mmCIF file of C-alpha atoms in Angstrom:
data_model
loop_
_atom_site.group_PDB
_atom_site.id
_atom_site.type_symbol
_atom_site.label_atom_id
_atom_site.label_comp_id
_atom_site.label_asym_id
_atom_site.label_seq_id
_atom_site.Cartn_x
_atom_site.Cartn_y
_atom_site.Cartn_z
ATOM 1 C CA UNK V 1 -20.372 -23.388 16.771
ATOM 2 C CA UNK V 2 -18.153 -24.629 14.181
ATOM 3 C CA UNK V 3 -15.583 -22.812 13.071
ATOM 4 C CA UNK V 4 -15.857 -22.324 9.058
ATOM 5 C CA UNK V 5 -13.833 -22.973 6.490
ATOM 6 C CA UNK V 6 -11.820 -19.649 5.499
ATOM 7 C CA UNK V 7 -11.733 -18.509 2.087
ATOM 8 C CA UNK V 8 -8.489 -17.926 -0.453
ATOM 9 C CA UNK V 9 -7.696 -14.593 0.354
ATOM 10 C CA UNK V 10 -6.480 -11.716 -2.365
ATOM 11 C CA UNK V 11 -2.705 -11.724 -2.029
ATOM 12 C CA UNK V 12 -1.383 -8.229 -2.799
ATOM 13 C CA UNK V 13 2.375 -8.378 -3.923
ATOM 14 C CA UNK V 14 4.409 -5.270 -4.851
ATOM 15 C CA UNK V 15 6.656 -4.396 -1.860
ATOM 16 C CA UNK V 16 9.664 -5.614 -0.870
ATOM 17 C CA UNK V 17 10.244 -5.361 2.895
ATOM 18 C CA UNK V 18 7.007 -5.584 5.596
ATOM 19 C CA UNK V 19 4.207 -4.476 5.246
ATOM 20 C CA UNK V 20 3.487 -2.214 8.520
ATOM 21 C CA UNK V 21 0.490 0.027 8.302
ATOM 22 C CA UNK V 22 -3.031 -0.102 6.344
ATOM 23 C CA UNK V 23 -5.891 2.448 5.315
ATOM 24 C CA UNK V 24 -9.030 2.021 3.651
ATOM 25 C CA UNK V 25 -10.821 5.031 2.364
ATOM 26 C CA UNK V 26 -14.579 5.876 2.890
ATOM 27 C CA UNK V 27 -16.569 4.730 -0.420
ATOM 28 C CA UNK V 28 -16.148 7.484 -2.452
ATOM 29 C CA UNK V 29 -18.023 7.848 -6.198
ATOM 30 C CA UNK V 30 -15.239 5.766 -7.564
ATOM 31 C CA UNK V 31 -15.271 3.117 -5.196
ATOM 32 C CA UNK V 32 -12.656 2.876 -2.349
ATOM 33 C CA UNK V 33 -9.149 2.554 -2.174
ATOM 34 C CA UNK V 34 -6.791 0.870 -0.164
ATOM 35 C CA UNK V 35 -3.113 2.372 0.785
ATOM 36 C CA UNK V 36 -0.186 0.579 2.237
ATOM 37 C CA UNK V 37 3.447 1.933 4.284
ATOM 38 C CA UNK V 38 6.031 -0.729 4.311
ATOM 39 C CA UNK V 39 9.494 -0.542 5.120
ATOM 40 C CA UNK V 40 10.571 -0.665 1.415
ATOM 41 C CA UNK V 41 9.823 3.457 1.887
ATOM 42 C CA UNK V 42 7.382 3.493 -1.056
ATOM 43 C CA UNK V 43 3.167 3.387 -0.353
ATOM 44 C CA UNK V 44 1.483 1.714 -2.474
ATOM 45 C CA UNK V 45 -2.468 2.585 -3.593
ATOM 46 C CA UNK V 46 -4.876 -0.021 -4.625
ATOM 47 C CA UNK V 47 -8.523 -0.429 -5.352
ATOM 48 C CA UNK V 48 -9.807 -1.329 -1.845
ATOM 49 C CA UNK V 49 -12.372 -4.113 -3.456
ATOM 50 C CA UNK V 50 -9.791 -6.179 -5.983
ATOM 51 C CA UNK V 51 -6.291 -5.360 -4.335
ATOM 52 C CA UNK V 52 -5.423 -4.634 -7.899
ATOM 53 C CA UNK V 53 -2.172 -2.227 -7.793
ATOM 54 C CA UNK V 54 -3.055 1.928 -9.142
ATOM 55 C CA UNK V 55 0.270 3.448 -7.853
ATOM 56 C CA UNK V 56 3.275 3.892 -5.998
ATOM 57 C CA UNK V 57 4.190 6.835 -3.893
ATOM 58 C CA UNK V 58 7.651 7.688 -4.844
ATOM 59 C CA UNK V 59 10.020 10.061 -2.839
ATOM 60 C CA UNK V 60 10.712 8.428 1.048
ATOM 61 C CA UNK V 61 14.207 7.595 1.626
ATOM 62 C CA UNK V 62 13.326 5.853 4.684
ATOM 63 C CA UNK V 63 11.156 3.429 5.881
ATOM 64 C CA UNK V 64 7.400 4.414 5.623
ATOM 65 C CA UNK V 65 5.611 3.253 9.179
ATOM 66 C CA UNK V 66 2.564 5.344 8.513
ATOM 67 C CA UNK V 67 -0.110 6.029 5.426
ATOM 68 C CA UNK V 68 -3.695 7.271 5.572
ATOM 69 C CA UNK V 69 -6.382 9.091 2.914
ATOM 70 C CA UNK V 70 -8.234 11.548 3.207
ATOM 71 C CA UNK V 71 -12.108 11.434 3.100
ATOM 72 C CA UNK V 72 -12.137 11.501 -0.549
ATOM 73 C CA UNK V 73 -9.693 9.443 -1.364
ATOM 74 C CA UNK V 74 -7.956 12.710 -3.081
ATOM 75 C CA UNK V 75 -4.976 13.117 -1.216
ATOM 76 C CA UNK V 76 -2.457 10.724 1.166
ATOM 77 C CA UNK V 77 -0.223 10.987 3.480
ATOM 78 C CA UNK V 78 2.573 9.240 4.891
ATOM 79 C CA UNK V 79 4.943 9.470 8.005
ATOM 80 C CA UNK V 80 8.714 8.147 7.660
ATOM 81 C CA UNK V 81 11.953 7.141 9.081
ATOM 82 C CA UNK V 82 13.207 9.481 7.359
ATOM 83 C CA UNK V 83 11.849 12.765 9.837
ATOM 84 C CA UNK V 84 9.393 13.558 7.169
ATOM 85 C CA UNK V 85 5.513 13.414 6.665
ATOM 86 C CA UNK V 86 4.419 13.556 2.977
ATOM 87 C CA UNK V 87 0.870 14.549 1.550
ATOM 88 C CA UNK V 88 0.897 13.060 -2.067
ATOM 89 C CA UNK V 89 -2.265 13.756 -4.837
ATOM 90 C CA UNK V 90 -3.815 10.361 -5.004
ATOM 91 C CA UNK V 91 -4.643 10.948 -8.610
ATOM 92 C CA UNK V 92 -1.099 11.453 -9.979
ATOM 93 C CA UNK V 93 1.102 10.603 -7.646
ATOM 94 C CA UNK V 94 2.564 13.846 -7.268
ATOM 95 C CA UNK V 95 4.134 15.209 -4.031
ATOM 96 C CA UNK V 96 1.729 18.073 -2.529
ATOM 97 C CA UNK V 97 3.739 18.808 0.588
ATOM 98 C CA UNK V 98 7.309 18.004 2.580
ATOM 99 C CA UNK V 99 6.912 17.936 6.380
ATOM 100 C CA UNK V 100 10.060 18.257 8.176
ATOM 101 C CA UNK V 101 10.535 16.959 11.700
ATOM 102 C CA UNK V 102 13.723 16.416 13.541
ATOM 103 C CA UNK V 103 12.927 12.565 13.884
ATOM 104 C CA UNK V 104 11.436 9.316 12.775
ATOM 105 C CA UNK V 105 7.099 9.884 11.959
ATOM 106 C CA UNK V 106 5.495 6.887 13.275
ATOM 107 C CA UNK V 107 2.130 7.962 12.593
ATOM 108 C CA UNK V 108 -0.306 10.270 10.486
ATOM 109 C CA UNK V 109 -3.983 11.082 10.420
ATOM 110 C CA UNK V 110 -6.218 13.639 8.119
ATOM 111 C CA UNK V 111 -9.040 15.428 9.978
ATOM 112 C CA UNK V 112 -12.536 14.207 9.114
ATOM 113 C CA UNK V 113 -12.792 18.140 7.346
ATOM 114 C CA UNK V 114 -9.815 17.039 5.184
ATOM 115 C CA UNK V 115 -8.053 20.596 6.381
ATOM 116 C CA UNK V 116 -5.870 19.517 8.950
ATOM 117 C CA UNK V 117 -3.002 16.582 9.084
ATOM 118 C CA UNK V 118 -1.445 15.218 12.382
ATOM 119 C CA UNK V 119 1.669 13.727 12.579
ATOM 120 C CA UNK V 120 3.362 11.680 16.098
ATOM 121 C CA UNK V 121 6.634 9.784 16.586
ATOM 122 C CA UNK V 122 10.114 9.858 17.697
ATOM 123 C CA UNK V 123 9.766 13.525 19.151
ATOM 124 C CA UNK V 124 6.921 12.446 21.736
ATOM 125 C CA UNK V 125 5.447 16.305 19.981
ATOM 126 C CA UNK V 126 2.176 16.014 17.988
ATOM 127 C CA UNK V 127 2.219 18.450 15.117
ATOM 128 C CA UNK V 128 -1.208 19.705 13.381
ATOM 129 C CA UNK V 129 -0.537 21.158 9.940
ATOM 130 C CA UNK V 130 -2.925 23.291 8.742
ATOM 131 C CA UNK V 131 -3.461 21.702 5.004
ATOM 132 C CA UNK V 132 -4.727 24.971 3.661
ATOM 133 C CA UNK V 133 -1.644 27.139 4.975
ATOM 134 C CA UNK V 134 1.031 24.446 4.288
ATOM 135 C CA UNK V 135 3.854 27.250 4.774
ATOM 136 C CA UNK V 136 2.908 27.962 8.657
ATOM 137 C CA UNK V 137 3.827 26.758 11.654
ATOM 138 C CA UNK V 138 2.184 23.754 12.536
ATOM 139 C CA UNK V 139 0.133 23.615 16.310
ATOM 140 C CA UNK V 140 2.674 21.408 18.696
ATOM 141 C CA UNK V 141 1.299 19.216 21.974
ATOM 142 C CA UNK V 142 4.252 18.816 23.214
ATOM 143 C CA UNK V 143 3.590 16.641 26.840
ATOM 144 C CA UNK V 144 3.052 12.824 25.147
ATOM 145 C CA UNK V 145 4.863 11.160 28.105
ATOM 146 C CA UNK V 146 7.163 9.027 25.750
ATOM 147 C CA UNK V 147 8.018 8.388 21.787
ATOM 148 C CA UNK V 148 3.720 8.341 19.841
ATOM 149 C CA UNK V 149 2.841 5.071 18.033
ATOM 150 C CA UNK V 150 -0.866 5.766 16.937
ATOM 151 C CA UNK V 151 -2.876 9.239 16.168
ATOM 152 C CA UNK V 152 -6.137 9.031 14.834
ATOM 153 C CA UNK V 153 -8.951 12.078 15.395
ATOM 154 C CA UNK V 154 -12.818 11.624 17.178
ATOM 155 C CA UNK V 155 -15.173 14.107 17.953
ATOM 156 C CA UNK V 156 -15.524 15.602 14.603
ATOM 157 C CA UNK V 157 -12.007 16.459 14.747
ATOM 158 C CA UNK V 158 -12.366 18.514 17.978
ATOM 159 C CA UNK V 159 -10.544 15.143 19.879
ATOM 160 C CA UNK V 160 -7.101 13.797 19.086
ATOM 161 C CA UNK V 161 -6.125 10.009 20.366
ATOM 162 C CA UNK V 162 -2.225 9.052 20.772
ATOM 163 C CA UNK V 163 -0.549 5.637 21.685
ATOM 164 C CA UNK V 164 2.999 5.995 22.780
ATOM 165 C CA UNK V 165 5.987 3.568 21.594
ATOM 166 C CA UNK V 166 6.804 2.588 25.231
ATOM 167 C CA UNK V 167 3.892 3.085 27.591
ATOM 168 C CA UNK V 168 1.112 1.663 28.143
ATOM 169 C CA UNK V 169 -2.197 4.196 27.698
ATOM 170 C CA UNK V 170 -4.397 5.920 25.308
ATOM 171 C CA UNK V 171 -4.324 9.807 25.443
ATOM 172 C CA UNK V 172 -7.314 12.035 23.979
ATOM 173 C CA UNK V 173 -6.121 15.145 23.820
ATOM 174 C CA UNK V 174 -8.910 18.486 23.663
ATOM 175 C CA UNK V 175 -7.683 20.180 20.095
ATOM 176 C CA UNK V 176 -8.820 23.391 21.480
ATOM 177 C CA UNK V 177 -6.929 23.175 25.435
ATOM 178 C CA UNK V 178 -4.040 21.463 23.843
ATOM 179 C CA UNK V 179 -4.399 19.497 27.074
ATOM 180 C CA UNK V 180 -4.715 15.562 27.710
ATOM 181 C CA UNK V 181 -8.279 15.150 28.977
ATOM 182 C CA UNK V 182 -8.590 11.625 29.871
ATOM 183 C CA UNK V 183 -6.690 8.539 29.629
ATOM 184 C CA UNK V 184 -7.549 4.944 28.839
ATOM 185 C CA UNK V 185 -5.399 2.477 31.224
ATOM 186 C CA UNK V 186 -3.743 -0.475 29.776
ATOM 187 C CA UNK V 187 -1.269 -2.674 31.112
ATOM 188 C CA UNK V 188 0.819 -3.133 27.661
ATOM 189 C CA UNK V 189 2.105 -0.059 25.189
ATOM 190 C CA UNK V 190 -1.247 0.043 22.507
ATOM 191 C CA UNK V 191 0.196 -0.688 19.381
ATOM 192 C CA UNK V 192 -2.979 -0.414 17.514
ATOM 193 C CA UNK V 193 -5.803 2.100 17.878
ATOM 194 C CA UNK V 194 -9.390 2.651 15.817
ATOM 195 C CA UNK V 195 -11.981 5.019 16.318
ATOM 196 C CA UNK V 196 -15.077 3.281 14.134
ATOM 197 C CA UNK V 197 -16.766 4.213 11.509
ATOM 198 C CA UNK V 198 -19.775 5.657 13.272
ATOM 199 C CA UNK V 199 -17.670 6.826 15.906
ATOM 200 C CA UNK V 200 -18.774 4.733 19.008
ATOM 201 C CA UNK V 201 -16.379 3.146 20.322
ATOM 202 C CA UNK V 202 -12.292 3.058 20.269
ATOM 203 C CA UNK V 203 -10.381 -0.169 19.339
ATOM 204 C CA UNK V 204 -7.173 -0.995 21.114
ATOM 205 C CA UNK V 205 -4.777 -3.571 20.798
ATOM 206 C CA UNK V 206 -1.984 -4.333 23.612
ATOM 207 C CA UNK V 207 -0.089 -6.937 24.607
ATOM 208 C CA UNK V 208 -1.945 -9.878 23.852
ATOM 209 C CA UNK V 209 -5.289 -8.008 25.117
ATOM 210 C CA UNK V 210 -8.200 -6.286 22.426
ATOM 211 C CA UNK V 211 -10.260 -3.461 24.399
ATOM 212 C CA UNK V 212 -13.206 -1.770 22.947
ATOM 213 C CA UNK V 213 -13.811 1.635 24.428
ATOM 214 C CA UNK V 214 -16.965 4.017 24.393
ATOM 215 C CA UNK V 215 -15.620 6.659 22.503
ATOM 216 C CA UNK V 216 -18.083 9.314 24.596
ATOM 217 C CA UNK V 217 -17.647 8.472 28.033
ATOM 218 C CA UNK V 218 -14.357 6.592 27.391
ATOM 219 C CA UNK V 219 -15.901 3.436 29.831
ATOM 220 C CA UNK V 220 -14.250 0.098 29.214
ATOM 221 C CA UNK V 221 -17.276 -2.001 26.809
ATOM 222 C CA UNK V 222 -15.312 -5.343 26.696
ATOM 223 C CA UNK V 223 -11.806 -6.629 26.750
ATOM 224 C CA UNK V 224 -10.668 -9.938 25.795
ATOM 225 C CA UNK V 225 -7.715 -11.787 26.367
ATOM 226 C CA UNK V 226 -5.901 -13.707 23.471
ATOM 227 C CA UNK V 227 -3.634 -16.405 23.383
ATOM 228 C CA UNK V 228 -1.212 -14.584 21.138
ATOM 229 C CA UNK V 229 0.616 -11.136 21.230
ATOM 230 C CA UNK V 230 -1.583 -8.857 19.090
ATOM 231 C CA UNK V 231 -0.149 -5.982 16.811
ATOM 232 C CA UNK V 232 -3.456 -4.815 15.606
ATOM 233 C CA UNK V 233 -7.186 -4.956 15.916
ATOM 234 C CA UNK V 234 -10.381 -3.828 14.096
ATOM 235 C CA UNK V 235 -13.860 -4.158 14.285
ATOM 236 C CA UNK V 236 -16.558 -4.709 12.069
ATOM 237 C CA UNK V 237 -17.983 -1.260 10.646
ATOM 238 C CA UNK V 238 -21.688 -1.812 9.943
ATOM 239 C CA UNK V 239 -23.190 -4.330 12.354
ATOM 240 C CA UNK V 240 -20.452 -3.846 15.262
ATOM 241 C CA UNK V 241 -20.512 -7.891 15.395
ATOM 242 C CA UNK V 242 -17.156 -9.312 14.898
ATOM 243 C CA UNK V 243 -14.005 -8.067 15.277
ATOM 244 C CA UNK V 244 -10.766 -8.976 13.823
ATOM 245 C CA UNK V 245 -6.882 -9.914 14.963
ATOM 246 C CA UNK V 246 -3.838 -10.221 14.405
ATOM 247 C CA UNK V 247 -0.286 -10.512 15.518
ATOM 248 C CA UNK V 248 2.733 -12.399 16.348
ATOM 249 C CA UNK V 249 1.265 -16.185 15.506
ATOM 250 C CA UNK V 250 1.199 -14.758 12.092
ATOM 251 C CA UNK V 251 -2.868 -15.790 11.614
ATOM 252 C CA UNK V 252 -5.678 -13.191 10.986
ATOM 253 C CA UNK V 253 -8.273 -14.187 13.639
ATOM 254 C CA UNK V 254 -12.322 -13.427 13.340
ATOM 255 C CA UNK V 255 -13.983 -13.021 16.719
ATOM 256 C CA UNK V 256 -17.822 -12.477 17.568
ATOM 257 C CA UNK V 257 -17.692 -8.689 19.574
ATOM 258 C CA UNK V 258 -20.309 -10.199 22.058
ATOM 259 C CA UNK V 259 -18.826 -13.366 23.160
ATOM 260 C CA UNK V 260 -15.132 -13.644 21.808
ATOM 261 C CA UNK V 261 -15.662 -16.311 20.500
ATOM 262 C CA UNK V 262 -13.395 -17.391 17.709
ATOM 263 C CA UNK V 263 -15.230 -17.385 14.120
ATOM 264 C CA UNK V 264 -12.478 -17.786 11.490
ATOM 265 C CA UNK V 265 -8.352 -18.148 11.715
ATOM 266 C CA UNK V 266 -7.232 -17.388 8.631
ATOM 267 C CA UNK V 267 -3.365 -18.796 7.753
ATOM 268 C CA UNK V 268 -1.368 -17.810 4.696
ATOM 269 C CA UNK V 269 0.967 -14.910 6.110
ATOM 270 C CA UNK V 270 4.386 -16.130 6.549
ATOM 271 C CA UNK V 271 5.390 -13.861 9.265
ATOM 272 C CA UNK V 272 3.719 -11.751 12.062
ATOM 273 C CA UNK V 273 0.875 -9.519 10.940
ATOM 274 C CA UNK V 274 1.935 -5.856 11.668
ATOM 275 C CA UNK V 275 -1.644 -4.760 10.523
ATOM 276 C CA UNK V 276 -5.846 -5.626 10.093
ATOM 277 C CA UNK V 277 -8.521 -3.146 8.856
ATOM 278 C CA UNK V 278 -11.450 -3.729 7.612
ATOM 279 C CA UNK V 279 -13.404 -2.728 4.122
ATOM 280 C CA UNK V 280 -15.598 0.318 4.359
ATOM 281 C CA UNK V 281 -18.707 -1.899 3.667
ATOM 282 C CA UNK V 282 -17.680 -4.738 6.336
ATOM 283 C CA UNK V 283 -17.638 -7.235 3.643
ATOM 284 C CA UNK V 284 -13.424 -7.639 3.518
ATOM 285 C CA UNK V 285 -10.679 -6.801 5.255
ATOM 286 C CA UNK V 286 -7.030 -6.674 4.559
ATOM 287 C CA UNK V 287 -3.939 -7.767 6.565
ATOM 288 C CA UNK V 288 -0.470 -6.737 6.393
ATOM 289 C CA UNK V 289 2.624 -8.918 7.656
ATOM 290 C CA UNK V 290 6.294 -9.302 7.770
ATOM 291 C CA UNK V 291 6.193 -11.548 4.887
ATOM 292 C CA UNK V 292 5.642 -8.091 2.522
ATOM 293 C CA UNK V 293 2.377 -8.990 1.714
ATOM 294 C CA UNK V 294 -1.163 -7.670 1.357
ATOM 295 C CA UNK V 295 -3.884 -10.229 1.651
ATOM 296 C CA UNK V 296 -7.806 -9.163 1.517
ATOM 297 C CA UNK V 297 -10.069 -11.708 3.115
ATOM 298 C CA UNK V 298 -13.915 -12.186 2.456
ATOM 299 C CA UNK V 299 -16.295 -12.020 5.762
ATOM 300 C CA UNK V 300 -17.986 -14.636 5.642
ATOM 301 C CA UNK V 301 -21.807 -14.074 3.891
ATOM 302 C CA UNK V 302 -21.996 -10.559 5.305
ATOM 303 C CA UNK V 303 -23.137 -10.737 8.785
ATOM 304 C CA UNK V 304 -26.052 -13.025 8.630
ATOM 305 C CA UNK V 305 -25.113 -14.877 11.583
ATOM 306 C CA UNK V 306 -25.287 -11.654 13.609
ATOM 307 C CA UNK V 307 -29.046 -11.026 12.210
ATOM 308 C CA UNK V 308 -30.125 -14.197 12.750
ATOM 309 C CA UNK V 309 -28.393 -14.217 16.428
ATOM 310 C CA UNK V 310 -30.556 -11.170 17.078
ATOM 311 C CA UNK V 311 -33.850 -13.359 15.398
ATOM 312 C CA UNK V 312 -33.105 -16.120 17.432
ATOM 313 C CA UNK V 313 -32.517 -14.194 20.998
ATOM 314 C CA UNK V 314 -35.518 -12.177 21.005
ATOM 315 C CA UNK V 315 -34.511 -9.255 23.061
ATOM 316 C CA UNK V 316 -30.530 -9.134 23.218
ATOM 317 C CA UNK V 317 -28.926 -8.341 26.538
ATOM 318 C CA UNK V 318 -28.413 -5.239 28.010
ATOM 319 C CA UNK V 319 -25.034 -3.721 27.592
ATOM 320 C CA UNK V 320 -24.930 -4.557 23.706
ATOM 321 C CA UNK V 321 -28.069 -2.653 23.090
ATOM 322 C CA UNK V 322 -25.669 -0.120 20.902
ATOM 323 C CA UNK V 323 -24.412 -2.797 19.034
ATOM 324 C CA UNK V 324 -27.552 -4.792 18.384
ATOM 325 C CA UNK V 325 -29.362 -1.659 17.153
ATOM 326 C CA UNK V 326 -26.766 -1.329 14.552
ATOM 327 C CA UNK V 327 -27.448 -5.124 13.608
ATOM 328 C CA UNK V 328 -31.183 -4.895 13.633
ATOM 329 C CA UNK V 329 -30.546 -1.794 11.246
ATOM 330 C CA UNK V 330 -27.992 -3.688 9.015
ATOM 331 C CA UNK V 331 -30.619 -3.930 6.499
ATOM 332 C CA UNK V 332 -30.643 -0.599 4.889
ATOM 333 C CA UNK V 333 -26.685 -1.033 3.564
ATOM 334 C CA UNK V 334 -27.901 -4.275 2.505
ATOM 335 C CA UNK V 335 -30.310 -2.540 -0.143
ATOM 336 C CA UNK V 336 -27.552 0.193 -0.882
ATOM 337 C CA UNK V 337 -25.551 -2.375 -2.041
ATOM 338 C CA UNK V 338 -28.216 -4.379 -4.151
ATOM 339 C CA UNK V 339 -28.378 -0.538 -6.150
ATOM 340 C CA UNK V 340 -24.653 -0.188 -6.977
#
């Protein structure tokens, strides 16, 4: 297949040192928004779709390595260098809450429910802060086996995920045990890790390997090999058919999720990219890099190759039956988005 052209990206200027973490919201009524940490200490909002700058989160004195919203897109939060995790009103601007720790935050996560934030870092503790009782003392796990890179939540919140800084391994942690259930073996520390949208499988990045987990049974659903250390990973949220890249070559790489093969390379960054995620919709996704930029790239014409791979095939293979019956059900966001 030939590889096509790549479009112009977005370019999203604004901060000032790299940019090192990305969030997209779910679509909310107003659309969705995308939020940026960078090492400049200040997050930056944006509307998700046009890159176009709405604010900047103003009170870090340290470097900001971690941002996320909440499901509405009401609230952020951020984790920072400098021992504290913010939650900020994503209307105003204004600070909601101060979380104190007694080193750097590396990462941050709101529960699905919005109630609960989770902070991991220097400490090797994860914290949940109950949102609604911002006063009391937060829940500590307190066995990560070194420094925590990545949190994110699964299970309808009743699962927490951690990466550490140092070791190689994904931890899932039972909220209500406060015990580490089951762990996902890698070779490399996993600097990246996403749970999808629909909650299927986990995405890991490590060394210069992308794994895609089942998020129920936590079996190993592929793993490919790349010629390039990779920072972070993502994969497509409606069809499940690519999956994106990127790293220390400092170009955002498109992948088909069934074969590995390469789609796109996309080059403009001029330093390693720190961070991919895509849109909520599947139809863009954004990159972060060294070079203190924000680029949003267009997927090529949403997922029709996948559909017409499908067409083409007949019945797929077995083993990407999960996937596939996402892609033979990728109409129906299709005619969502002909309404808006």
């Amino acid at each position: 297949m030939e590889k096509k052209k790549a479009a112009v990206p977005l370019v999203c200027h604004g901060h000032s040192r790299p940019v090192v973490d990305l969030f997209y919201s779910p679509v909310t009524p107003d659309g969705y928004f995308l939020i940026s940490a960078s090492k400049d200490s200040n997050p930056m909002l944006r509307n998700g779709e046009t890159g176009d700058w709405i604010g900047t989160f103003e009170g870090h004195k340290g470097a900001v390595w971690s941002c996320c919203l909440d499901t509405n897109a009401l609230r952020a939060a951020s984790g920072s260098a400098d021992f504290s995790a913010k939650v900020w009103d994503a209307l105003t601007g204004d600070e909601l809450h101060s979380f104190e720790h007694k080193h750097i935050v590396r990462a941050c996560s709101f529960s699905k429910d919005t109630h609960l934030l989770l902070t991991g870092g220097m400490e090797k503790i994860l914290r949940v802060y109950d949102l609604n009782r911002p006063d009391a003392a937060p829940k500590e796990l307190a066995k990560s086996p070194a420094s925590v890179r990545t949190v994110a939540w699964l299970h309808n919140d009743q699962t927490i995920l951690s990466s550490c800084t140092d070791t190689g391994g994904v931890r899932l942690w039972d909220v209500r045990s406060e015990k580490i259930v089951q762990t996902l073996e890698t070779k490399a520390p996993v600097t990246s890790a996403e749970v999808s949208q629909d909650g299927r499988f986990i995405t890991t990045a490590d060394g210069s390997s992308v794994k895609f987990w089942d998020a129920n049974n936590f079996g190993l659903v592929k793993s490919y090999d790349m010629s390039f250390t990779v920072e972070s990973a993502a994969l497509e949220p409606k069809s499940g058919s690519k999956f994106i890249a990127g790293g220390e070559d400092m170009w955002v790489h498109v992948f088909d999720f069934i074969t590995g093969e390469e789609l796109t390379c996309n080059k403009g960054h001029h330093g390693p990219v720190h961070c991919v995620r895509f849109a909520p919709g599947g139809e863009s996704y954004a990159s972060g890099s060294e070079d203190g930029t924000i680029r949003i790239w267009q997927l090529s014409p949403a997922n029709t190759d996948a559909e017409e791979a499908a067409d083409a095939n007949g019945k797929p293979k077995a083993g990407v039956e999960e996937v596939t019956r996402k892609i033979e059900g990728f109409h129906i966001p299709k005619e969502e988005k002909a309404e808006e």
